[in-house]
mmCIF file of C-alpha atoms and ligand atoms in Angstrom:
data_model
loop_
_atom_site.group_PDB
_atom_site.id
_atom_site.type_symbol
_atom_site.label_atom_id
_atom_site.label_comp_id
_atom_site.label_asym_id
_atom_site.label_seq_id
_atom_site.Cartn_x
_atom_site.Cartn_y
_atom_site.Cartn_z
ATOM 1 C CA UNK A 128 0.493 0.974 24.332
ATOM 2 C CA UNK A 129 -2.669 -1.034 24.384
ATOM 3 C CA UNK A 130 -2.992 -1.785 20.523
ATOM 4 C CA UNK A 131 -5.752 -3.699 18.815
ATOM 5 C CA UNK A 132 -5.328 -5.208 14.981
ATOM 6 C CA UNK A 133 -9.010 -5.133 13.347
ATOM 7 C CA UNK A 134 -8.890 -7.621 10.613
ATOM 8 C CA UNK A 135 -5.783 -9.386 12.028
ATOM 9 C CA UNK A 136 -6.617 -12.766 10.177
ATOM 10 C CA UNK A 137 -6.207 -10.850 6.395
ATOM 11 C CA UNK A 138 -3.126 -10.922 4.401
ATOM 12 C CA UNK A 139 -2.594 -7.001 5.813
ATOM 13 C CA UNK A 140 -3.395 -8.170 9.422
ATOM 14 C CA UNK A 141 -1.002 -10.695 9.542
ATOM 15 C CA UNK A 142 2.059 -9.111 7.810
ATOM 16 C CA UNK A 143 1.074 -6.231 10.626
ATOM 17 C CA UNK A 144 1.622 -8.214 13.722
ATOM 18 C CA UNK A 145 4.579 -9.167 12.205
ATOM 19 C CA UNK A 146 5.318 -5.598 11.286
ATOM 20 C CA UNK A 147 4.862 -4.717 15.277
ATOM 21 C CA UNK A 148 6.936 -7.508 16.599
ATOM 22 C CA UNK A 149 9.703 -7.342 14.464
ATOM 23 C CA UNK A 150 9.915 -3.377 14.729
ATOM 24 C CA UNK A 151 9.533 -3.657 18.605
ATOM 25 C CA UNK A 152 6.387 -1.151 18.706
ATOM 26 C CA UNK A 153 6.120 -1.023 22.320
ATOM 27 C CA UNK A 154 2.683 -2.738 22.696
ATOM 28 C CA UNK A 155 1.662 -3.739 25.947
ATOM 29 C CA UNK A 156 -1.510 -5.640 25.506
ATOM 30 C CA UNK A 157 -2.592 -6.256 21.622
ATOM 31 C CA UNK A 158 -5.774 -7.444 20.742
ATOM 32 C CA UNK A 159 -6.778 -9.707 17.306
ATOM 33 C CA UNK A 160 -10.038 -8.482 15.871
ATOM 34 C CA UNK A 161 -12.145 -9.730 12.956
ATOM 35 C CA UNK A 162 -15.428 -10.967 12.112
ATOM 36 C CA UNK A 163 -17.516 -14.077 13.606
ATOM 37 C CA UNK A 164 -15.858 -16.249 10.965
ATOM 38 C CA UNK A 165 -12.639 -16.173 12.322
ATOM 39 C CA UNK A 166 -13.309 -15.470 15.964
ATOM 40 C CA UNK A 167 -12.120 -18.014 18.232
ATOM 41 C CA UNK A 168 -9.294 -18.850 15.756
ATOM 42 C CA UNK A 169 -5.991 -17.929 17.045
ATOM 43 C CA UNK A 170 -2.557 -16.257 15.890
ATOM 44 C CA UNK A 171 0.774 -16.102 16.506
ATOM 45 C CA UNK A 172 2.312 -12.620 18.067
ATOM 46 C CA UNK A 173 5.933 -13.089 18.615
ATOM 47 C CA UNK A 174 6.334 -16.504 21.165
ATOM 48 C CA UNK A 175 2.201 -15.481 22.356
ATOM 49 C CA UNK A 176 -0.064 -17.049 20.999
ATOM 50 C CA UNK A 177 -3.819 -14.492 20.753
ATOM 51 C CA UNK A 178 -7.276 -15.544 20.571
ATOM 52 C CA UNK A 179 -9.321 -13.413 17.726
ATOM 53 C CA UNK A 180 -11.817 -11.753 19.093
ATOM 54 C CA UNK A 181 -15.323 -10.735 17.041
ATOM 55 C CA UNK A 182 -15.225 -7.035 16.635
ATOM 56 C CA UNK A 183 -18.833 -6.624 16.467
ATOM 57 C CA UNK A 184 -18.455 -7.201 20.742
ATOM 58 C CA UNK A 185 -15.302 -5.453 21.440
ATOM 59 C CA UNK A 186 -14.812 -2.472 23.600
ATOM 60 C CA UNK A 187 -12.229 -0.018 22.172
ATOM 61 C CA UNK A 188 -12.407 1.523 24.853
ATOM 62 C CA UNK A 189 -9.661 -0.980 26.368
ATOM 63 C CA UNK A 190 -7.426 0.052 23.514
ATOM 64 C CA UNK A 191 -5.364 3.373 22.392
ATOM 65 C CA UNK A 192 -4.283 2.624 18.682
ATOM 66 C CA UNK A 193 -6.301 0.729 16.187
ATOM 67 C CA UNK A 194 -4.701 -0.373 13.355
ATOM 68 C CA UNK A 195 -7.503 -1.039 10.642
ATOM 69 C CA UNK A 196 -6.886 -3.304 8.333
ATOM 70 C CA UNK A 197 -10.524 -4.310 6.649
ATOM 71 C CA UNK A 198 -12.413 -3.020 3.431
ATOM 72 C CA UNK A 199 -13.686 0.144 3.357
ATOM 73 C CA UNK A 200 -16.933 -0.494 4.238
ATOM 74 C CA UNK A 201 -15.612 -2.317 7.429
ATOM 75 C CA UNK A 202 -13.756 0.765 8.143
ATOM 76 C CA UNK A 203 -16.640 3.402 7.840
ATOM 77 C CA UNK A 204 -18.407 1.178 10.904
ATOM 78 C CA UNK A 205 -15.937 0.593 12.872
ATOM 79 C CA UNK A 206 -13.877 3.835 12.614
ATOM 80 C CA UNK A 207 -16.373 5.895 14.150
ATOM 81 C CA UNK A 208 -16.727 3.963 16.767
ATOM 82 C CA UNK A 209 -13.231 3.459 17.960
ATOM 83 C CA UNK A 210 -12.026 7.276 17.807
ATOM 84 C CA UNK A 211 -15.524 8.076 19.889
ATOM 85 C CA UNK A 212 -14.300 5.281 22.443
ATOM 86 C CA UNK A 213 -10.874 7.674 22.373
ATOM 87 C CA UNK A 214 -8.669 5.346 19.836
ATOM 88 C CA UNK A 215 -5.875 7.163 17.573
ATOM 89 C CA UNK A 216 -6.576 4.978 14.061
ATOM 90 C CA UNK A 217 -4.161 4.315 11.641
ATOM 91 C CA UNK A 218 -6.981 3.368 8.492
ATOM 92 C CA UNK A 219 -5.620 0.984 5.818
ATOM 93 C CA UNK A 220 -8.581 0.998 3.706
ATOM 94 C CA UNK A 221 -10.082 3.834 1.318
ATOM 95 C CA UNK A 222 -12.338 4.816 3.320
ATOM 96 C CA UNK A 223 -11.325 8.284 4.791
ATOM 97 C CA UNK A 224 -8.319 9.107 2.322
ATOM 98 C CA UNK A 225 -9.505 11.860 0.714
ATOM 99 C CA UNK A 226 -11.216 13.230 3.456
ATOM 100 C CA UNK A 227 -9.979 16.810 3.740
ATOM 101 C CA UNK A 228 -9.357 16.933 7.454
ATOM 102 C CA UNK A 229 -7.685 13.522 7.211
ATOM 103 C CA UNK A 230 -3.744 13.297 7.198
ATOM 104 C CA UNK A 231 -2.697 10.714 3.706
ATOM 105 C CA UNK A 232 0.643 9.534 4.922
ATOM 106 C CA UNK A 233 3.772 8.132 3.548
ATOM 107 C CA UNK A 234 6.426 8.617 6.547
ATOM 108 C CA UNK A 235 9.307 9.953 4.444
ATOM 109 C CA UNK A 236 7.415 11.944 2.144
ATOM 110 C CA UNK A 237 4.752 13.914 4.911
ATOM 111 C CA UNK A 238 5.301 12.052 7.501
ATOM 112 C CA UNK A 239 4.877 15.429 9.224
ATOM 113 C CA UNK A 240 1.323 15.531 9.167
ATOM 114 C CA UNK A 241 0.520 12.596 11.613
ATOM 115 C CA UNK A 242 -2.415 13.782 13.749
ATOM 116 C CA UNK A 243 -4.432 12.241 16.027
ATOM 117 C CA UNK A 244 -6.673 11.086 15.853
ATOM 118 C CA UNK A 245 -7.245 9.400 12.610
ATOM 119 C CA UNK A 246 -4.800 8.894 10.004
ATOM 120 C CA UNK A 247 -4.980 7.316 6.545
ATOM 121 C CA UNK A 248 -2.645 4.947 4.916
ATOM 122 C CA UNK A 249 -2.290 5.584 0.710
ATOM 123 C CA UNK A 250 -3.094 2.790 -1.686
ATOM 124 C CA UNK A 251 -0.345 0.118 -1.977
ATOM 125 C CA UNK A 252 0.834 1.198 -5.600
ATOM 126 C CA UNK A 253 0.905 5.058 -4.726
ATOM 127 C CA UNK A 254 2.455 4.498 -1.626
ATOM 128 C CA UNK A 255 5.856 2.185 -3.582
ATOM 129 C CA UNK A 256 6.007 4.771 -6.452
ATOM 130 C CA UNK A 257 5.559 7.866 -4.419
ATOM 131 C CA UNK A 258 8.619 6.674 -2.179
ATOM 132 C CA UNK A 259 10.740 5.863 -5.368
ATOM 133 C CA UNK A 260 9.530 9.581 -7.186
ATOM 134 C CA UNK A 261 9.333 12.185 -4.208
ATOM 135 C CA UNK A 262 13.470 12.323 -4.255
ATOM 136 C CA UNK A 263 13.486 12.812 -7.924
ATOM 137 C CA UNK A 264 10.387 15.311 -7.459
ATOM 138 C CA UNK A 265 11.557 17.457 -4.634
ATOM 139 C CA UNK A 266 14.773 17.620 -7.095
ATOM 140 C CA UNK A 267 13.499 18.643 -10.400
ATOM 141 C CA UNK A 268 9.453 19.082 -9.954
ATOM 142 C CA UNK A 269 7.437 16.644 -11.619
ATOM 143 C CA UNK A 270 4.601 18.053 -13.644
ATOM 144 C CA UNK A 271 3.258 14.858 -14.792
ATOM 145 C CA UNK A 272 3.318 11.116 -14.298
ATOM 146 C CA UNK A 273 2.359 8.224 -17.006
ATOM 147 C CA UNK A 274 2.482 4.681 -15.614
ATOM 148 C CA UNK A 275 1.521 0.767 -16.407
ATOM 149 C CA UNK A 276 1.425 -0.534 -13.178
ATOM 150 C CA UNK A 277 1.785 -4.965 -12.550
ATOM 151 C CA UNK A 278 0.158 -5.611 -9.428
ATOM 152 C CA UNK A 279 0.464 -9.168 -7.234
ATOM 153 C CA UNK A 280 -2.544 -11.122 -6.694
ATOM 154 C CA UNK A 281 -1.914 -10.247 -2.634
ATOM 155 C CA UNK A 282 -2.955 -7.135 -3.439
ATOM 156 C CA UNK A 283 -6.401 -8.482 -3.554
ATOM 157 C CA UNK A 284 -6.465 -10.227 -0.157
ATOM 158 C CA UNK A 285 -5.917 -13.527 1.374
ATOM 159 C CA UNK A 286 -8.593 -15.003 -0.684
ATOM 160 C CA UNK A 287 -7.038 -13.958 -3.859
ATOM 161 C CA UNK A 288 -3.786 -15.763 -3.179
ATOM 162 C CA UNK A 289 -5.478 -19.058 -3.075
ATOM 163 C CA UNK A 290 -7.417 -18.489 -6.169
ATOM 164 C CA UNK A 291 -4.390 -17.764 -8.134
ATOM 165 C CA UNK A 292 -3.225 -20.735 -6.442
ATOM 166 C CA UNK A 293 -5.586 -22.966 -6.985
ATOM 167 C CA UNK A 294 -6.297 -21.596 -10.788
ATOM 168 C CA UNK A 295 -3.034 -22.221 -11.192
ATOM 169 C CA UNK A 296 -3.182 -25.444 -10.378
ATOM 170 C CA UNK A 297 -6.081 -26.348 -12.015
ATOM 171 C CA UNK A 298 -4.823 -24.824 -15.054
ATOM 172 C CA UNK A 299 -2.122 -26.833 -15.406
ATOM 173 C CA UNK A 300 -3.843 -30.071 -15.163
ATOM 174 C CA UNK A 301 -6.329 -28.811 -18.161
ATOM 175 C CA UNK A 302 -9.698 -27.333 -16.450
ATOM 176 C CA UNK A 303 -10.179 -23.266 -16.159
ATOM 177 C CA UNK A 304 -12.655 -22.696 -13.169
ATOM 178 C CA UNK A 305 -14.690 -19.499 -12.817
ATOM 179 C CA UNK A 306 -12.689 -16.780 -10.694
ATOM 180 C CA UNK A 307 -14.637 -15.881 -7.492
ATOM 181 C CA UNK A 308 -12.370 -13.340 -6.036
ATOM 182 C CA UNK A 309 -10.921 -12.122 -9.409
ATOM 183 C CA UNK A 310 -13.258 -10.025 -12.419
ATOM 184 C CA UNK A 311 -11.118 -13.203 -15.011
ATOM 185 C CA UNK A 312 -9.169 -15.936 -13.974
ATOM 186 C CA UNK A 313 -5.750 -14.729 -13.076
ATOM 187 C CA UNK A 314 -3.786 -17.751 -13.674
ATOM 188 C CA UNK A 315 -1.156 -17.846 -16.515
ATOM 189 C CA UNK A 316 -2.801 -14.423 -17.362
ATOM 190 C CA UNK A 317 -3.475 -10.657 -16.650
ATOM 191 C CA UNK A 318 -6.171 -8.201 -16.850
ATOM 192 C CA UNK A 319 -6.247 -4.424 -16.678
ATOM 193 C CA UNK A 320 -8.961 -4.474 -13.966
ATOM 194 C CA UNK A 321 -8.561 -3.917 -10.521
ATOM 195 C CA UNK A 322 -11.133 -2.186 -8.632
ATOM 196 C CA UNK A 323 -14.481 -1.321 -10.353
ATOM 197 C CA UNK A 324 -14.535 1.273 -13.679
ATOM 198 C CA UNK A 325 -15.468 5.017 -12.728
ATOM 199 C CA UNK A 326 -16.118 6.027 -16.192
ATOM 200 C CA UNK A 327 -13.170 4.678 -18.702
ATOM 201 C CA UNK A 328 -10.764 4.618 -15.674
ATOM 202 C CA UNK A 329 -10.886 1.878 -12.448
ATOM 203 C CA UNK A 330 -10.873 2.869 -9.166
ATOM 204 C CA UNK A 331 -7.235 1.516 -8.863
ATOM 205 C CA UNK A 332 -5.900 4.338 -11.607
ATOM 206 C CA UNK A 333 -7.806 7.430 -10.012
ATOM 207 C CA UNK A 334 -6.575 6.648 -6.569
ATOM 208 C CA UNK A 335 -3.203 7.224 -8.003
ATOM 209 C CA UNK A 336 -4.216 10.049 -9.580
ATOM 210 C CA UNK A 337 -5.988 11.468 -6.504
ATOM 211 C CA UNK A 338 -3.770 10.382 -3.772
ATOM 212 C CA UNK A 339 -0.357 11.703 -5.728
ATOM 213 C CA UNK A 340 -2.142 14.549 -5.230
ATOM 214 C CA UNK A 341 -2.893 15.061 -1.838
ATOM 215 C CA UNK A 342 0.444 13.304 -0.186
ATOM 216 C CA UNK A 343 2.740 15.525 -2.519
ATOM 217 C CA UNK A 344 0.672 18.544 -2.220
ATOM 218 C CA UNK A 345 0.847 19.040 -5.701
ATOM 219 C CA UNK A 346 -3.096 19.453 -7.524
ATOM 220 C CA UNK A 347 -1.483 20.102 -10.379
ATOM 221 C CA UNK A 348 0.139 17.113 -11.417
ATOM 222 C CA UNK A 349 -0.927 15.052 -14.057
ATOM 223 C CA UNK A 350 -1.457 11.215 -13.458
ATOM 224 C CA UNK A 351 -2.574 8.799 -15.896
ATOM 225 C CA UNK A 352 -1.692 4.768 -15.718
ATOM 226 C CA UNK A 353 -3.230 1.626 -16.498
ATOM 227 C CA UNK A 354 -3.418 -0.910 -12.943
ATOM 228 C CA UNK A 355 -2.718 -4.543 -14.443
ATOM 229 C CA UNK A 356 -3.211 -7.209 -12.087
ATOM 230 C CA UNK A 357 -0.263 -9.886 -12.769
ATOM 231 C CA UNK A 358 -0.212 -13.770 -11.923
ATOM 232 C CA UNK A 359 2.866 -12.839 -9.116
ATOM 233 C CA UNK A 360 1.794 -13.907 -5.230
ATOM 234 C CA UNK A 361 3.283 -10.717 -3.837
ATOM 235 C CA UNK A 362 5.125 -7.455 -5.032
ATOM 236 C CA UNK A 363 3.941 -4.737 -7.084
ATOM 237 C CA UNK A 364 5.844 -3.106 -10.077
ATOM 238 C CA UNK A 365 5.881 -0.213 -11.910
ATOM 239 C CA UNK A 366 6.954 1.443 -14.802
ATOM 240 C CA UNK A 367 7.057 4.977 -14.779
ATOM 241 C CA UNK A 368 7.178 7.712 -17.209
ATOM 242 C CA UNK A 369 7.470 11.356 -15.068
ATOM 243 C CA UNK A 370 8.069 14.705 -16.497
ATOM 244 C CA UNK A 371 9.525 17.017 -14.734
ATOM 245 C CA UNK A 372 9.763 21.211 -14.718
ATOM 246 C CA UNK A 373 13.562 20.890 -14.650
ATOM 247 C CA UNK A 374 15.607 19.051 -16.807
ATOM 248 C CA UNK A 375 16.615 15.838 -15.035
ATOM 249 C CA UNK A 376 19.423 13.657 -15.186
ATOM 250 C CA UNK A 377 19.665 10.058 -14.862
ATOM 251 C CA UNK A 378 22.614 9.702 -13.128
ATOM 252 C CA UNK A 379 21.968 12.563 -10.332
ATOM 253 C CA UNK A 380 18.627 10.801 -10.051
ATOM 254 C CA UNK A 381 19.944 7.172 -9.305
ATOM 255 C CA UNK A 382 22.440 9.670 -6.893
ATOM 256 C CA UNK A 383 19.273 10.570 -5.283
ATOM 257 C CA UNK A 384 17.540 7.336 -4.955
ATOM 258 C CA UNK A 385 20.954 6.580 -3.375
ATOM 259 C CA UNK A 386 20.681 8.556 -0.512
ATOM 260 C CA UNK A 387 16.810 8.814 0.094
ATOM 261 C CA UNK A 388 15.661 6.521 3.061
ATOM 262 C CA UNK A 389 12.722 3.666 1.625
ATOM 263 C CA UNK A 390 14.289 3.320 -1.375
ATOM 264 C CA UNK A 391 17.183 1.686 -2.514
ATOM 265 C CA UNK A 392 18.974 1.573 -6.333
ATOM 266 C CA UNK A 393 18.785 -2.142 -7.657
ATOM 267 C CA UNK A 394 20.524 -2.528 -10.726
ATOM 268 C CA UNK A 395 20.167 -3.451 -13.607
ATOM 269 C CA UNK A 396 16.249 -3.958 -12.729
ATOM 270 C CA UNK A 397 14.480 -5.431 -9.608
ATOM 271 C CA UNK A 398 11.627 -7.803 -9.790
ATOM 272 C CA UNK A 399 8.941 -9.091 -7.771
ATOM 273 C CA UNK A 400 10.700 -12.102 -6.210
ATOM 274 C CA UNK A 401 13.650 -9.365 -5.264
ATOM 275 C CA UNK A 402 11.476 -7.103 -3.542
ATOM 276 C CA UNK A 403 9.049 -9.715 -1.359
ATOM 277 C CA UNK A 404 9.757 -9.539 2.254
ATOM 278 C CA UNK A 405 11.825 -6.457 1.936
ATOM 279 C CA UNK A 406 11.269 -2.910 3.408
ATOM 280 C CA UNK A 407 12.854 -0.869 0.764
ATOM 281 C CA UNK A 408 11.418 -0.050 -2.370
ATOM 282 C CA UNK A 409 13.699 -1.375 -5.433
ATOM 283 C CA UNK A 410 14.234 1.082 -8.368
ATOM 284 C CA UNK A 411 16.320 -0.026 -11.510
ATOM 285 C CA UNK A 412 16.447 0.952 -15.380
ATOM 286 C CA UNK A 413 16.379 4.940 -14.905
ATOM 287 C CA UNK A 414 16.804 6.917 -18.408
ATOM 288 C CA UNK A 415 15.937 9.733 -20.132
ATOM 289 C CA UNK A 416 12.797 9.335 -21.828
ATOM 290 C CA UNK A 417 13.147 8.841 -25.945
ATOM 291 C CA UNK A 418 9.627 9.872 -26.400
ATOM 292 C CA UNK A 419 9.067 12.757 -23.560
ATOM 293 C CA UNK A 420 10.440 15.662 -22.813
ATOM 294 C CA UNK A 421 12.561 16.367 -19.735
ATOM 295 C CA UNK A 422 11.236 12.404 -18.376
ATOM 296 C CA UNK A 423 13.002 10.046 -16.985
ATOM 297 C CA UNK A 424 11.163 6.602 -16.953
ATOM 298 C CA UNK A 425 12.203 4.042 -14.349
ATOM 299 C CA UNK A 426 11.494 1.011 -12.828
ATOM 300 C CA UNK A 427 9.435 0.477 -9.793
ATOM 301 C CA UNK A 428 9.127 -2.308 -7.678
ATOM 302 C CA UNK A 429 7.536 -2.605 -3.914
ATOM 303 C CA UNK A 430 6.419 -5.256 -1.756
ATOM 304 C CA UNK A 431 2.974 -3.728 -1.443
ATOM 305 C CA UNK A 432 2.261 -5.815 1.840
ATOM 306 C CA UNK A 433 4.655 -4.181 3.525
ATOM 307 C CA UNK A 434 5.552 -0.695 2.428
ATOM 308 C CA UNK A 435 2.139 -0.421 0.872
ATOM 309 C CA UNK A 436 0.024 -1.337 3.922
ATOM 310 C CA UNK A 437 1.570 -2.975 7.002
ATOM 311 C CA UNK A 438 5.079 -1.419 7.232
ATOM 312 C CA UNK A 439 3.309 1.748 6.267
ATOM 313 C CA UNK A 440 0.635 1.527 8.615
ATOM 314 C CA UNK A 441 3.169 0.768 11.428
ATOM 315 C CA UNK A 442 5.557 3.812 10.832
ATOM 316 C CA UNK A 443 2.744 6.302 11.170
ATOM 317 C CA UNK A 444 1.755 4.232 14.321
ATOM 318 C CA UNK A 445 5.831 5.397 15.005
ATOM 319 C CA UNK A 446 5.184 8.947 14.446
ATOM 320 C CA UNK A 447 1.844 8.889 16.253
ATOM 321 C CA UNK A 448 3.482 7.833 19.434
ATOM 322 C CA UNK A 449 5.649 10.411 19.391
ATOM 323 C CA UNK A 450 2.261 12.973 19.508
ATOM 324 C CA UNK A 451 -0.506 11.135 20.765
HETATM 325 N N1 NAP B 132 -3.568 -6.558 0.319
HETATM 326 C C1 NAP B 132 -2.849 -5.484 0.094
HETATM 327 O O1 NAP B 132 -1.764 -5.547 -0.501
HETATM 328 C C2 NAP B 132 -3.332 -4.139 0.579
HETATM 329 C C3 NAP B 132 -2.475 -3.059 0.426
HETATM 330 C C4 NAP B 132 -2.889 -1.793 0.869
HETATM 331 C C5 NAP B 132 -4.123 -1.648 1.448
HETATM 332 N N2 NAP B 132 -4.948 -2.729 1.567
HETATM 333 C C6 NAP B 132 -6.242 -2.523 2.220
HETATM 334 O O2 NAP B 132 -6.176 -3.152 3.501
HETATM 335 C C7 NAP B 132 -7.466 -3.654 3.855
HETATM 336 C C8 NAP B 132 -7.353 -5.146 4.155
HETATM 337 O O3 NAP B 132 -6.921 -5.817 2.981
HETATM 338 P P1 NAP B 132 -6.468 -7.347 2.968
HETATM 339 O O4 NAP B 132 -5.808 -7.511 1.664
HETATM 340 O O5 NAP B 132 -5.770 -7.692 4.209
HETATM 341 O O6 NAP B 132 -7.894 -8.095 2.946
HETATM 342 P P2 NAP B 132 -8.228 -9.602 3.391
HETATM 343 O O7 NAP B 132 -7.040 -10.471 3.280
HETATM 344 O O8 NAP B 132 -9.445 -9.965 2.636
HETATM 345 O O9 NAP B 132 -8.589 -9.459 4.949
HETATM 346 C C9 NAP B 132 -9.784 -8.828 5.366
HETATM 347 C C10 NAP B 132 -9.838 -8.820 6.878
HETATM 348 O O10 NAP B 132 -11.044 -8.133 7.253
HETATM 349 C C11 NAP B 132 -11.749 -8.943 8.189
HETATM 350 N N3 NAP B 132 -13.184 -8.669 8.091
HETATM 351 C C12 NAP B 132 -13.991 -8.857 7.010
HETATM 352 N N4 NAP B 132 -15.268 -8.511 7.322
HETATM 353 C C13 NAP B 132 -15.247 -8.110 8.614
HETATM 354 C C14 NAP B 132 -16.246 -7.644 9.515
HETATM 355 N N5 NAP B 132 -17.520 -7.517 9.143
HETATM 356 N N6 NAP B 132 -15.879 -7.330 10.782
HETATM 357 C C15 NAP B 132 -14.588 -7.450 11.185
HETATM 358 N N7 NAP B 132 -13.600 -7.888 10.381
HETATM 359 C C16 NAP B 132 -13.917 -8.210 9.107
HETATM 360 C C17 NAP B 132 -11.426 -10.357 7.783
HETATM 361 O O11 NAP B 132 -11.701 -11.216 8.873
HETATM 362 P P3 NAP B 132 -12.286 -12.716 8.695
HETATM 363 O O12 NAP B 132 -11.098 -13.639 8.811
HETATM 364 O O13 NAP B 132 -13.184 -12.841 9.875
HETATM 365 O O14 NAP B 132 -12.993 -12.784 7.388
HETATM 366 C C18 NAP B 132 -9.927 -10.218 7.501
HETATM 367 O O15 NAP B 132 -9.219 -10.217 8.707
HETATM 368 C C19 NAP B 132 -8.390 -3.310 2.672
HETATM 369 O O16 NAP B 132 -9.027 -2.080 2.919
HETATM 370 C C20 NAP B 132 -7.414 -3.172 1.517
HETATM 371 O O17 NAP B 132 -7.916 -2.339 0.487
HETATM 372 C C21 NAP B 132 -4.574 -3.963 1.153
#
């Protein structure tokens, strides 16, 4: 399989090639792409050693899967042009998520609908708290879902890192410089921003909203949450408050987290540091709700580079193989 990486060079581009090698995805030929900044530059794929290439000249027409891992705008050129050169895409960006004709895919949730020849990988957050909740929703039904979400800087891109970084840093030696990357400066603080505001509610919080939707199948549910972006390098958390239609049980639902693949039970509570570098999604701290009825609120905690883009992204390229 003749595989090219557009935006190799980004924090979701590099975690991917790491993603292929260390999955064995049977690649035959794989190509870095990204923009004239980084072209020339080169990366490491297993013991090789590629050259990134500008996309703006490449041929996809050399190539059969295209794993897209730039903004959305990035996406809406490039995307076109690779599926009309005969690429399957697997999109990590926005851009074509809610598109109806477009699959939105977590593997072990609807892993099912993988189509050629363009397929869209969810958000980061929905993707870690969909894998934790679709056991405890195909159980009991959930009717409604009430989150705070604490979101790593990583989940802003390679440039974010290094401005926590370096805020950090700066911070501690007494100066506060202006964030770049960042709506406030992130270090040694938070802010319940990420993505621009669509009305009283950020992009971030309806995605969650709109993709819970779409990969359960469910229009009905009910999503409401507040996206915090936390001074942590990588690894997203979650707390989540779900109702259900049945009356659930904690115990039967840690059961179920038990036995469900992409998740596993971390008691008493995971955090960030736990889950970076790891496949599974980390749940702890599951109890009935005091405040809702038939809830259970729980503990969530993903690392969103992985499961909620590159690992993602390269188990639909799994499932795509097996129809493309
Ligand atoms: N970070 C996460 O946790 C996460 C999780 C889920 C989904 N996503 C989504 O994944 C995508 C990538 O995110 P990221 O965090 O990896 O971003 P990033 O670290 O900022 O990387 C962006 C990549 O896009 C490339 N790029 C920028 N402009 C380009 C252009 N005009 N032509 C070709 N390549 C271009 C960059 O290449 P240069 O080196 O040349 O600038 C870089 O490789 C985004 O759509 C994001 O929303 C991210």
């Amino acid at each position: 399989m003749r595989v090219a990486v557009l935006g190799a060079t980004g924090a979701v581009g590099r975690e991917l090639l790491a993603v292929l090698e260390r999955r064995r995805f049977p690649v035959t030929e794989l190509f870095a792409l990204a923009s004239a900044r980084s072209a020339g530059s080169r990366l490491r794929f297993g013991s090789a050693e590629i050259e990134v290439q500008n996309a703006d000249d490449f041929d996809f027409g050399i190539c059969d899967l295209v794993f897209c891992c730039v903004d959305s705008d990035v996406a809406r050129r490039f995307v076109p042009r690779a599926i009309e050169a005969g690429c399957c895409v697997v999109d990590n960006s926005s851009a074509y998520r809610m598109e109806p004709d477009v699959p939105l895919v977590v593997p072990e949730i609807n892993g099912d609908e993988v189509r050629p020849p363009l397929v869209a990988n969810p958000n980061c957050t929905t993707a870690i708290t969909l894998v934790a909740l679709a056991p405890l929703h195909r159980h009991w039904k959930m009717r409604r879902l009430v989150a705070a979400t604490y979101q790593a800087a990583s989940g802003a891109g390679a440039a974010a890192i290094s401005e926590l970084l370096s805020h950090t840093d700066a911070a501690l030696k007494g100066s506060r410089p202006e964030p770049s990357v960042f709506p406030r400066s992130l270090a040694f603080n938070l802010f319940p921003h990420i993505g621009d505001f669509v009305g009283s509610y950020t992009k971030e919080e309806l995605k969650l909203e709109q993709e819970t939707r779409k990969i359960l199948n469910e229009p009905q549910i009910k999503v409401s949450s507040f996206c915090v972006r936390v001074p942590v390098v990588r690894a997203h958390s979650v707390a989540a408050f779900v109702c259900f239609q049945k009356q659930p049980d904690p115990k039967e639902a840690e059961q179920l987290i038990t036995q469900s693949p992409g998740v596993e039970l971390h008691n008493p509570y995971p955090t960030p540091l736990d889950a970076e570098g790891k496949d599974a999604v980390l749940v702890g701290r599951i109890r009935s709700d005091a405040a809702l009825e038939r809830a259970l609120s729980l503990w969530i905690v993903g690392d969103q580079l992985l499961k909620g883009a590159a690992l993602n992204a390269v188990q639909i390229g799994e499932k795509l193989l097996e129809v493309m």
